[in-house]
Coordinates of C-alpha atoms in Angstrom, one line a residue:
M19 CA 49.0 43.2 2.4
P20 CA 46.7 43.6 -0.6
D21 CA 48.1 45.0 -3.8
D22 CA 46.8 48.1 -5.6
K23 CA 44.5 46.3 -7.9
S24 CA 42.6 44.6 -5.1
S25 CA 42.3 47.9 -3.3
D26 CA 40.7 49.5 -6.4
K27 CA 38.2 46.7 -6.7
F28 CA 37.2 47.1 -3.1
S29 CA 36.7 50.8 -3.4
L30 CA 34.6 50.4 -6.6
R31 CA 32.3 47.9 -4.8
K32 CA 31.8 50.4 -2.0
E33 CA 31.0 53.1 -4.5
F34 CA 28.3 51.0 -6.2
Q35 CA 26.7 50.2 -2.9
S36 CA 25.8 53.9 -2.5
F37 CA 23.3 53.6 -5.4
S38 CA 19.8 52.4 -4.9
F39 CA 18.2 50.2 -7.6
G40 CA 14.4 49.9 -7.2
D41 CA 14.3 51.5 -3.8
D42 CA 13.4 55.1 -3.2
E43 CA 15.0 55.2 0.3
E44 CA 18.3 57.0 0.7
K45 CA 21.3 54.8 1.5
P46 CA 24.1 56.0 3.8
A47 CA 27.2 57.4 2.2
A48 CA 30.1 55.0 1.7
S49 CA 32.3 57.1 3.8
Q50 CA 30.0 56.6 6.9
P51 CA 29.5 52.8 7.2
E52 CA 28.7 53.0 10.9
K53 CA 25.4 54.9 10.2
K54 CA 22.7 52.5 9.0
A55 CA 19.7 53.9 7.2
E56 CA 16.5 53.3 9.1
R57 CA 14.3 51.1 7.0
K58 CA 10.8 52.5 6.9
P59 CA 7.9 50.0 6.9
A60 CA 6.5 49.4 3.5
P61 CA 3.2 51.2 3.0
K62 CA 0.2 49.0 3.2
P63 CA -1.4 48.4 -0.2
E64 CA -4.5 50.5 -0.6
E65 CA -7.8 48.6 -0.2
P66 CA -9.5 48.3 -3.6
K67 CA -12.7 50.2 -3.9
K68 CA -15.7 48.0 -4.4
F69 CA -18.4 49.0 -6.8
D70 CA -21.7 49.7 -5.1
P71 CA -24.8 49.3 -7.3
K72 CA -26.6 51.8 -5.0
D73 CA -24.2 54.5 -6.3
L74 CA -25.3 54.1 -9.9
E75 CA -27.8 56.9 -9.6
A76 CA -25.1 59.2 -8.4
L77 CA -22.9 58.6 -11.5
P78 CA -23.0 61.3 -14.1
F79 CA -25.1 59.6 -16.8
P80 CA -24.7 61.4 -20.1
E81 CA -27.5 63.8 -21.0
E82 CA -29.8 63.4 -24.0
R83 CA -29.9 66.5 -26.2
D84 CA -32.2 67.7 -28.8
E85 CA -30.9 67.1 -32.3
D86 CA -32.0 70.6 -33.4
E87 CA -29.5 72.3 -31.0
D88 CA -26.3 73.9 -32.2
D89 CA -23.4 71.5 -32.9
W90 CA -21.0 73.4 -30.7
M91 CA -23.4 73.0 -27.8
D92 CA -23.6 69.2 -28.4
E93 CA -19.8 69.1 -28.5
Q94 CA -19.6 71.1 -25.3
D95 CA -21.9 68.8 -23.5
R96 CA -20.1 65.7 -24.9
Q97 CA -16.8 67.0 -23.5
R98 CA -18.3 67.8 -20.1
N99 CA -20.0 64.4 -19.9
E100 CA -16.7 62.7 -20.8
E101 CA -14.8 64.6 -18.2
H102 CA -17.3 63.6 -15.5
T103 CA -17.1 60.0 -16.8
F104 CA -13.3 60.0 -16.4
D105 CA -13.6 61.5 -12.9
A106 CA -16.2 58.9 -11.9
A107 CA -13.9 56.1 -13.1
R108 CA -10.9 57.5 -11.2
G109 CA -12.9 58.0 -8.0
M110 CA -14.5 54.5 -8.1
L111 CA -11.9 52.2 -9.4
P112 CA -8.9 51.0 -7.3
R113 CA -5.6 52.8 -7.7
R114 CA -3.8 50.0 -9.5
K115 CA -1.1 51.1 -11.9
A116 CA -2.5 49.2 -14.9
V117 CA -5.9 50.7 -14.3
R118 CA -4.6 54.3 -13.8
D119 CA -2.3 54.0 -16.9
A120 CA -5.3 52.9 -19.0
L121 CA -7.4 55.8 -17.8
D122 CA -4.5 58.2 -18.6
D123 CA -4.0 56.8 -22.1
I124 CA -7.4 56.1 -23.6
S125 CA -8.9 58.8 -25.8
N126 CA -12.6 58.4 -24.9
L127 CA -14.7 56.7 -22.2
D128 CA -18.4 55.9 -22.0
M129 CA -20.3 55.4 -18.8
D130 CA -21.2 51.8 -19.7
S131 CA -17.5 51.0 -19.7
V132 CA -17.2 52.5 -16.2
I133 CA -20.1 50.5 -14.9
A134 CA -18.8 47.3 -16.5
A135 CA -15.4 47.8 -15.0
G136 CA -17.1 48.4 -11.6
L137 CA -19.1 45.2 -11.8
L138 CA -15.9 43.3 -12.7
E139 CA -14.1 44.8 -9.7
E140 CA -17.0 43.9 -7.4
A141 CA -17.2 40.4 -8.7
F142 CA -13.5 39.4 -8.7
R143 CA -11.3 41.7 -6.7
G144 CA -10.1 39.7 -3.8
K145 CA -11.2 36.4 -5.4
L146 CA -8.8 36.3 -8.3
K147 CA -5.2 37.5 -8.4
D148 CA -4.9 41.2 -8.6
D149 CA -3.2 41.1 -12.0
E150 CA -6.0 39.0 -13.4
V151 CA -8.6 41.5 -12.2
D152 CA -6.5 44.3 -13.6
D153 CA -6.7 42.7 -17.1
L154 CA -10.5 42.4 -16.8
T155 CA -10.9 46.0 -15.7
V156 CA -8.5 47.4 -18.3
A157 CA -10.2 45.5 -21.1
A158 CA -13.6 46.9 -20.1
L159 CA -12.2 50.5 -20.1
C160 CA -10.4 50.0 -23.4
L161 CA -13.1 48.1 -25.3
D162 CA -14.5 51.1 -27.1
A163 CA -11.4 53.2 -27.0
Q164 CA -10.9 54.9 -30.4
N165 CA -7.1 54.9 -30.0
F166 CA -6.8 51.3 -28.9
D167 CA -4.5 50.5 -31.9
D168 CA -2.1 53.2 -30.5
M169 CA -2.0 51.9 -27.0
Y170 CA -2.3 48.1 -27.1
N171 CA 1.5 47.7 -27.0
D172 CA 1.4 49.2 -23.5
L173 CA -1.3 46.8 -22.3
S174 CA -0.9 43.2 -21.0
P175 CA -1.3 40.5 -23.7
E176 CA -4.3 39.2 -21.7
A177 CA -6.1 42.5 -21.8
V178 CA -5.4 42.9 -25.5
G179 CA -6.7 39.3 -26.1
I180 CA -10.0 40.0 -24.4
V181 CA -10.6 43.2 -26.4
D182 CA -9.7 41.6 -29.7
E183 CA -12.0 38.6 -29.1
L184 CA -14.9 40.8 -28.1
R185 CA -14.4 43.2 -31.0
M186 CA -14.2 40.3 -33.5
A187 CA -17.5 38.9 -32.3
D188 CA -19.1 42.3 -32.4
E189 CA -18.0 42.9 -36.0
E190 CA -19.3 39.6 -37.2
E191 CA -22.5 40.1 -39.2
D192 CA -23.5 36.5 -39.8
P193 CA -25.7 35.5 -36.8
A194 CA -24.7 31.9 -36.9
R195 CA -21.0 32.6 -37.0
R196 CA -21.4 35.3 -34.3
M197 CA -23.2 32.8 -32.0
A198 CA -20.5 30.2 -32.5
M199 CA -17.8 32.8 -31.5
L200 CA -19.8 33.8 -28.4
Q201 CA -20.1 30.1 -27.4
S202 CA -16.3 29.6 -27.7
F203 CA -15.3 32.7 -25.7
E204 CA -12.4 32.4 -23.4
R205 CA -13.6 32.7 -19.8
D206 CA -12.2 36.2 -19.3
S207 CA -13.9 37.5 -22.5
A208 CA -17.1 36.0 -21.3
R209 CA -16.8 37.8 -18.0
V210 CA -16.3 41.2 -19.7
F211 CA -19.2 40.5 -22.1
L212 CA -21.6 39.7 -19.3
A213 CA -20.4 42.8 -17.4
F214 CA -21.2 45.0 -20.4
A215 CA -24.5 43.3 -20.9
A216 CA -25.6 44.2 -17.4
A217 CA -24.1 47.7 -17.8
D218 CA -25.8 48.5 -21.1
M219 CA -29.2 47.4 -19.8
K220 CA -28.7 49.5 -16.6
M221 CA -28.0 52.5 -18.8
L222 CA -31.1 51.8 -20.9
Q223 CA -33.2 51.4 -17.8
H224 CA -31.9 54.7 -16.4
F225 CA -32.9 56.7 -19.4
M226 CA -36.3 55.0 -19.7
E227 CA -37.1 55.9 -16.1
D228 CA -35.7 59.4 -16.2
E229 CA -38.7 61.7 -15.8
D230 CA -36.6 64.7 -16.9
D231 CA -35.6 63.1 -20.2
I232 CA -38.1 64.3 -22.8
D233 CA -36.5 62.2 -25.6
R234 CA -36.5 58.8 -23.9
P235 CA -34.8 56.1 -26.0
E236 CA -37.2 53.5 -27.4
G237 CA -34.9 50.7 -26.6
P238 CA -34.1 47.7 -28.8
S239 CA -36.7 46.1 -31.1
A240 CA -38.4 42.9 -30.0
E241 CA -36.2 41.0 -32.5
E242 CA -33.0 42.6 -31.3
H243 CA -33.9 42.0 -27.6
E244 CA -34.6 38.4 -28.3
E245 CA -31.2 37.9 -30.1
F246 CA -29.5 39.6 -27.2
G247 CA -31.1 37.3 -24.7
A248 CA -30.0 34.2 -26.7
E249 CA -26.4 35.6 -26.8
I250 CA -26.3 36.2 -23.0
A251 CA -27.5 32.6 -22.4
A252 CA -24.8 31.3 -24.8
V253 CA -22.0 33.2 -23.1
A254 CA -23.3 32.6 -19.5
Q255 CA -23.0 28.8 -19.6
G256 CA -20.7 27.8 -16.8
G257 CA -19.9 31.4 -16.0
D258 CA -19.5 33.1 -12.6
R259 CA -22.8 33.0 -10.8
G260 CA -22.8 36.5 -9.3
L261 CA -22.1 38.2 -12.7
V262 CA -24.5 35.9 -14.5
R263 CA -27.2 36.6 -12.0
R264 CA -26.8 40.3 -12.6
A265 CA -27.0 40.0 -16.4
V266 CA -30.1 37.8 -16.1
K267 CA -31.8 40.1 -13.7
A268 CA -31.1 43.2 -15.8
Y269 CA -32.3 41.5 -19.0
N270 CA -35.6 40.4 -17.4
E271 CA -36.2 43.9 -16.1
I272 CA -35.8 45.4 -19.5
S273 CA -38.1 42.7 -21.0
E274 CA -40.7 43.7 -18.5
A275 CA -40.2 47.4 -19.0
L276 CA -40.5 47.1 -22.8
G277 CA -43.4 44.6 -22.6
Y278 CA -41.5 41.9 -24.4
N279 CA -41.9 38.2 -23.8
P280 CA -38.4 36.8 -23.7
R281 CA -36.9 35.9 -20.3
L282 CA -33.7 34.4 -19.0
S283 CA -33.8 31.8 -16.2
M284 CA -30.8 30.7 -14.1
Q285 CA -30.9 27.1 -13.2
P286 CA -29.7 25.5 -10.0
D287 CA -26.6 24.1 -11.8
G288 CA -25.7 27.6 -12.9
K289 CA -26.7 27.2 -16.6
V290 CA -28.9 29.9 -18.1
E291 CA -32.0 29.0 -20.1
F292 CA -33.5 31.4 -22.7
K293 CA -37.2 31.4 -23.2
A294 CA -38.7 33.4 -26.0
F295 CA -42.2 32.6 -24.8
P296 CA -42.0 31.8 -21.0
D297 CA -44.6 29.5 -19.7
L298 CA -47.5 31.2 -18.0
L299 CA -47.8 30.7 -14.3
I300 CA -50.7 28.5 -13.5
E301 CA -52.2 28.7 -10.0
K302 CA -52.0 25.3 -8.3
L303 CA -55.3 23.7 -7.3
P304 CA -55.4 22.5 -3.7
D305 CA -54.5 18.8 -3.2
P306 CA -57.7 17.0 -2.1
K307 CA -55.6 14.8 0.3
T308 CA -54.4 17.9 2.1
P309 CA -56.5 18.4 5.3
K310 CA -58.3 21.7 5.3
K311 CA -57.3 24.3 7.9
P312 CA -60.0 25.4 10.3
G313 CA -61.9 28.4 9.1
N314 CA -61.1 27.8 5.4
G315 CA -64.3 25.9 4.7
P316 CA -67.6 27.4 3.5
K317 CA -69.5 29.4 6.1
A318 CA -72.8 27.9 7.3

């Protein structure tokens, strides 16, 4: 027969079994051991939403306002645009805890950050581990956050590292040092950089094509655009083909829209070549050894 002390230990163990740690389902009371709680099937994880480039035109791009209008009206529009931007991000991005927490904590959000985050989701969700994609998306959302110094302790070290590396390169004023930093980017930082490159040019293209926008932005100068192309080429070397292809396409479209010469070319091996003055296309003359097709010769 067990002594009193052993009986007390047994009772205490039964009492602790009635608590649930890390499980929201209710456990049966200790006094009713014969009733077992029915274990509900775990809910299926929600499918991540993929970014669809066709939906870009439906996103609430910020409005350009006349500088002569009242300051309170500018502030009112700014707040309205930012609310729409947050709504667009929450509606488009997957309901991952890290992503939702970042959206709840950041003080400000621009549409280029939302587009960049969407491009990263489209490129990598399902291809990389979910936590790795979360780091990319969170870094894109937080890159321009004014309160980043107040929230970085709540972010993953990987996301913080991406933001720090991108910000350090952006703040570097010496072109040679900046280029060296870009060339030595960690792979995740390069991914976020390329996503922002594509997003920024998409924003610029939107405003340049907006017929209702009276004060269309002039875009970058020829020198600035050329420098940007060289930077994209430096970061893109050995990068992810899908994301690199987007950045290259967006850059060339802006070059054409602005009437600038520089072009980016993606080679078969995945490397990106920057050409400040691309070669002119020369029409090939017919090979004299190639037999002529009937009907192509001069008429009698």
